[in-house]
Amino acid sequence: MKAPKEFPCMFTHVQISEMVTRIARSIEKQVPEEEEIVCIGVLKGAWIFHSDLVREIKRPVSIDFVKASSYGNQMISSGVVRIEKDIETDIQGKHVFLVEDIIDTGRTLKFLKARLSEGGAKSVSLVALLDKKVKREVDCDADLVGAVIEDKFVVGYGLDWAERYRTLPDIHFVPEDYAK
Ligand code: PRP
């Protein structure tokens, strides 16, 4: 699938791949060899990033997913986080990496980190491919970030606009005056 010509490219798949590699190397360094890594992808948006990241980590990795919603079909956050699918993995004593496509207000990651921290993990780290730092409304920062971006609505590489554009290989932004 191709992006509409009105959507400028923000990051090519090559640039994204460099971010994924850098984050994977950091995860490998952070966790001692004999200890376990669990990567939990936040559905749906993080599913492509998560699948690329876990394959780039040169160590055994357990995977799981959680589904939380904060947006619905709109461009603005509803401010309410709901759990729609929980993890099934026992995270006791393991190093958990919560993998997000984007951190915006910070509500989703803050909420999920608090929940996971109750599960007895040895550590819980937040990983976000994109960080819209200027939009933060709660005290929550990712430990590993691909790129900090300005306040633009982004689509592609898992990110959607009303469920469209998730399968674009690159990340694009939707111009403010684009209303289709
Ligand atoms: C998006 C994104 C994050 C969350 C970030 O998910 O994937 O999970 O919003 O926003 P926040 O920092 O303001 O909480 P969305 O609810 O759009 O669902 P999706 O991943 O299924 O697209």
Short mmCIF file of C-alpha atoms and ligand atoms in Angstrom, two decimals:
data_model
loop_
_atom_site.label_atom_id
_atom_site.label_comp_id
_atom_site.label_asym_id
_atom_site.label_seq_id
_atom_site.Cartn_x
_atom_site.Cartn_y
_atom_site.Cartn_z
CA MET A 1 0.00 0.00 0.00
CA LYS A 2 1.16 3.53 -0.80
CA ALA A 3 0.58 6.64 1.32
CA PRO A 4 -1.62 9.42 -0.12
CA LYS A 5 0.63 11.93 -1.86
CA GLU A 6 -0.50 14.62 0.60
CA PHE A 7 1.09 12.74 3.55
CA PRO A 8 4.78 13.71 3.81
CA CYS A 9 7.19 11.00 4.94
CA MET A 10 8.57 11.51 8.44
CA PHE A 11 10.70 8.35 8.73
CA THR A 12 11.57 5.86 6.00
CA HIS A 13 11.58 2.14 6.77
CA VAL A 14 15.39 2.31 6.65
CA GLN A 15 15.46 4.99 9.35
CA ILE A 16 12.93 3.00 11.39
CA SER A 17 15.07 -0.09 11.06
CA GLU A 18 18.07 1.83 12.47
CA MET A 19 15.97 2.85 15.47
CA VAL A 20 14.86 -0.76 16.02
CA THR A 21 18.46 -1.99 15.90
CA ARG A 22 19.64 0.66 18.36
CA ILE A 23 16.86 -0.21 20.82
CA ALA A 24 17.53 -3.95 20.49
CA ARG A 25 21.23 -3.43 21.31
CA SER A 26 20.25 -1.39 24.41
CA ILE A 27 17.92 -4.16 25.61
CA GLU A 28 20.66 -6.78 25.17
CA LYS A 29 23.06 -4.62 27.20
CA GLN A 30 20.54 -3.89 29.92
CA VAL A 31 19.67 -7.50 30.79
CA PRO A 32 22.33 -9.88 32.22
CA GLU A 33 22.91 -12.93 29.94
CA GLU A 34 21.29 -15.51 32.22
CA GLU A 35 18.15 -13.48 32.95
CA GLU A 36 14.88 -13.57 31.05
CA ILE A 37 13.46 -10.96 28.68
CA VAL A 38 9.73 -10.54 28.06
CA CYS A 39 8.58 -8.08 25.39
CA ILE A 40 4.96 -7.06 25.71
CA GLY A 41 3.52 -5.30 22.67
CA VAL A 42 0.68 -2.85 23.12
CA LEU A 43 -1.93 -3.67 20.48
CA LYS A 44 -2.72 -2.75 17.93
CA GLY A 45 -0.35 0.04 17.00
CA ALA A 46 2.88 -1.57 18.25
CA TRP A 47 2.46 -4.93 16.51
CA ILE A 48 4.86 -4.26 13.62
CA PHE A 49 7.46 -2.51 15.79
CA HIS A 50 7.20 -5.32 18.36
CA SER A 51 7.67 -8.05 15.75
CA ASP A 52 10.70 -6.30 14.24
CA LEU A 53 12.20 -5.56 17.66
CA VAL A 54 11.91 -9.08 19.11
CA ARG A 55 13.54 -10.55 15.99
CA GLU A 56 16.42 -8.08 16.26
CA ILE A 57 17.22 -8.97 19.89
CA LYS A 58 19.96 -11.59 19.70
CA ARG A 59 18.76 -13.45 22.80
CA PRO A 60 15.80 -15.67 23.76
CA VAL A 61 12.75 -13.46 24.21
CA SER A 62 9.24 -14.34 25.40
CA ILE A 63 6.47 -12.35 23.80
CA ASP A 64 3.04 -11.31 24.88
CA PHE A 65 0.52 -8.60 24.11
CA VAL A 66 -1.79 -6.27 25.93
CA LYS A 67 -4.54 -4.24 24.33
CA ALA A 68 -5.34 -0.87 25.79
CA SER A 69 -7.35 1.88 24.18
CA SER A 70 -7.23 5.58 24.69
CA TYR A 71 -8.24 7.05 21.36
CA GLY A 72 -11.15 5.30 19.65
CA ASN A 73 -11.55 6.53 16.11
CA GLN A 74 -10.55 10.10 16.75
CA MET A 75 -7.45 12.19 16.41
CA ILE A 76 -7.58 13.28 20.05
CA SER A 77 -7.21 11.23 23.19
CA SER A 78 -10.32 10.41 25.23
CA GLY A 79 -8.13 10.51 28.35
CA VAL A 80 -9.51 7.16 29.53
CA VAL A 81 -7.42 3.98 29.32
CA ARG A 82 -9.24 0.65 29.09
CA ILE A 83 -7.74 -2.86 29.09
CA GLU A 84 -9.26 -4.98 26.34
CA LYS A 85 -6.78 -7.87 26.42
CA ASP A 86 -4.43 -8.70 29.27
CA ILE A 87 -1.10 -10.57 29.24
CA GLU A 88 -0.96 -14.33 29.80
CA THR A 89 2.72 -14.59 30.78
CA ASP A 90 4.05 -15.02 34.31
CA ILE A 91 6.43 -12.06 34.53
CA GLN A 92 7.71 -12.88 38.03
CA GLY A 93 11.47 -12.31 38.21
CA LYS A 94 11.76 -11.37 34.52
CA HIS A 95 12.83 -8.21 32.73
CA VAL A 96 9.73 -6.81 31.09
CA PHE A 97 9.82 -4.38 28.17
CA LEU A 98 6.52 -2.75 27.39
CA VAL A 99 6.65 -1.94 23.68
CA GLU A 100 4.63 0.98 22.29
CA ASP A 101 4.48 2.56 18.86
CA ILE A 102 3.96 6.04 20.27
CA ILE A 103 3.75 7.85 23.60
CA ASP A 104 1.57 10.94 23.54
CA THR A 105 -0.17 12.07 26.74
CA GLY A 106 1.62 9.22 28.55
CA ARG A 107 -1.62 7.87 30.05
CA THR A 108 -1.47 4.43 28.39
CA LEU A 109 2.12 3.64 29.37
CA LYS A 110 1.75 5.05 32.88
CA PHE A 111 -1.35 2.95 33.46
CA LEU A 112 0.18 -0.22 31.99
CA LYS A 113 3.49 0.21 33.82
CA ALA A 114 1.69 0.54 37.15
CA ARG A 115 -0.29 -2.65 36.44
CA LEU A 116 2.76 -4.64 35.32
CA SER A 117 4.83 -3.45 38.25
CA GLU A 118 2.41 -5.32 40.52
CA GLY A 119 3.25 -8.62 38.77
CA GLY A 120 6.62 -9.14 40.46
CA ALA A 121 8.82 -8.43 37.44
CA LYS A 122 12.51 -7.89 38.12
CA SER A 123 12.30 -4.72 36.05
CA VAL A 124 9.72 -2.99 33.86
CA SER A 125 11.05 -0.73 31.12
CA LEU A 126 9.07 1.37 28.68
CA VAL A 127 10.01 1.30 25.01
CA ALA A 128 8.44 3.71 22.53
CA LEU A 129 9.34 3.99 18.86
CA LEU A 130 8.05 7.56 18.76
CA ASP A 131 7.79 10.04 21.61
CA LYS A 132 5.50 13.06 21.22
CA LYS A 133 7.05 14.72 24.27
CA VAL A 134 5.26 18.06 23.83
CA LYS A 135 1.89 16.34 24.37
CA ARG A 136 2.71 14.77 27.74
CA GLU A 137 -0.03 15.25 30.34
CA VAL A 138 1.11 12.82 33.02
CA ASP A 139 4.49 12.06 34.53
CA CYS A 140 5.68 9.17 32.36
CA ASP A 141 8.80 8.82 30.23
CA ALA A 142 9.95 5.98 28.04
CA ASP A 143 13.29 4.39 28.93
CA LEU A 144 14.16 3.61 25.32
CA VAL A 145 12.95 5.84 22.48
CA GLY A 146 13.36 5.62 18.70
CA ALA A 147 12.75 9.30 17.98
CA VAL A 148 11.21 12.33 19.66
CA ILE A 149 8.72 13.96 17.29
CA GLU A 150 6.76 17.20 17.20
CA ASP A 151 3.00 17.37 17.55
CA LYS A 152 1.96 15.86 14.22
CA PHE A 153 -0.59 13.12 13.59
CA VAL A 154 1.41 10.16 12.31
CA VAL A 155 0.38 7.04 10.40
CA GLY A 156 2.11 3.94 9.01
CA TYR A 157 4.29 1.16 10.44
CA GLY A 158 1.38 0.09 12.66
CA LEU A 159 -0.01 3.55 13.40
CA ASP A 160 -3.51 4.27 12.13
CA TRP A 161 -6.01 6.96 11.44
CA ALA A 162 -9.42 5.37 12.08
CA GLU A 163 -7.89 1.95 11.29
CA ARG A 164 -6.41 3.08 7.97
CA TYR A 165 -2.76 3.31 6.91
CA ARG A 166 -1.36 0.83 9.48
CA THR A 167 0.32 -1.22 6.74
CA LEU A 168 2.37 1.60 5.22
CA PRO A 169 6.06 0.66 5.46
CA ASP A 170 7.20 4.20 6.29
CA ILE A 171 5.86 6.68 8.88
CA HIS A 172 4.03 9.68 7.43
CA PHE A 173 2.25 12.64 8.96
CA VAL A 174 -1.23 13.83 8.10
CA PRO A 175 -1.25 17.57 7.28
CA GLU A 176 -3.54 19.58 9.58
CA ASP A 177 -5.70 20.75 6.69
CA TYR A 178 -6.21 17.21 5.31
CA ALA A 179 -9.83 16.35 6.04
CA LYS A 180 -10.61 13.19 4.07
C1 PRP B 1 -2.28 4.85 20.68
C2 PRP B 1 -0.86 4.35 20.76
C3 PRP B 1 -0.64 4.22 22.22
C4 PRP B 1 -1.48 5.33 22.81
C5 PRP B 1 -0.59 6.48 23.19
O1 PRP B 1 -3.12 3.73 20.78
O2 PRP B 1 -0.71 3.12 20.10
O3 PRP B 1 -1.09 2.99 22.74
O4 PRP B 1 -2.41 5.71 21.79
O5 PRP B 1 -1.33 7.57 23.66
P1 PRP B 1 -1.20 8.17 25.13
O6 PRP B 1 0.26 8.35 25.43
O7 PRP B 1 -1.93 9.49 24.99
O8 PRP B 1 -1.88 7.25 26.08
P2 PRP B 1 -4.65 3.74 20.30
O9 PRP B 1 -5.53 3.91 21.50
O10 PRP B 1 -4.81 4.72 19.19
O11 PRP B 1 -4.91 2.28 19.79
P3 PRP B 1 -4.15 1.42 18.65
O12 PRP B 1 -2.77 1.13 19.18
O13 PRP B 1 -4.99 0.20 18.53
O14 PRP B 1 -4.11 2.23 17.37
#
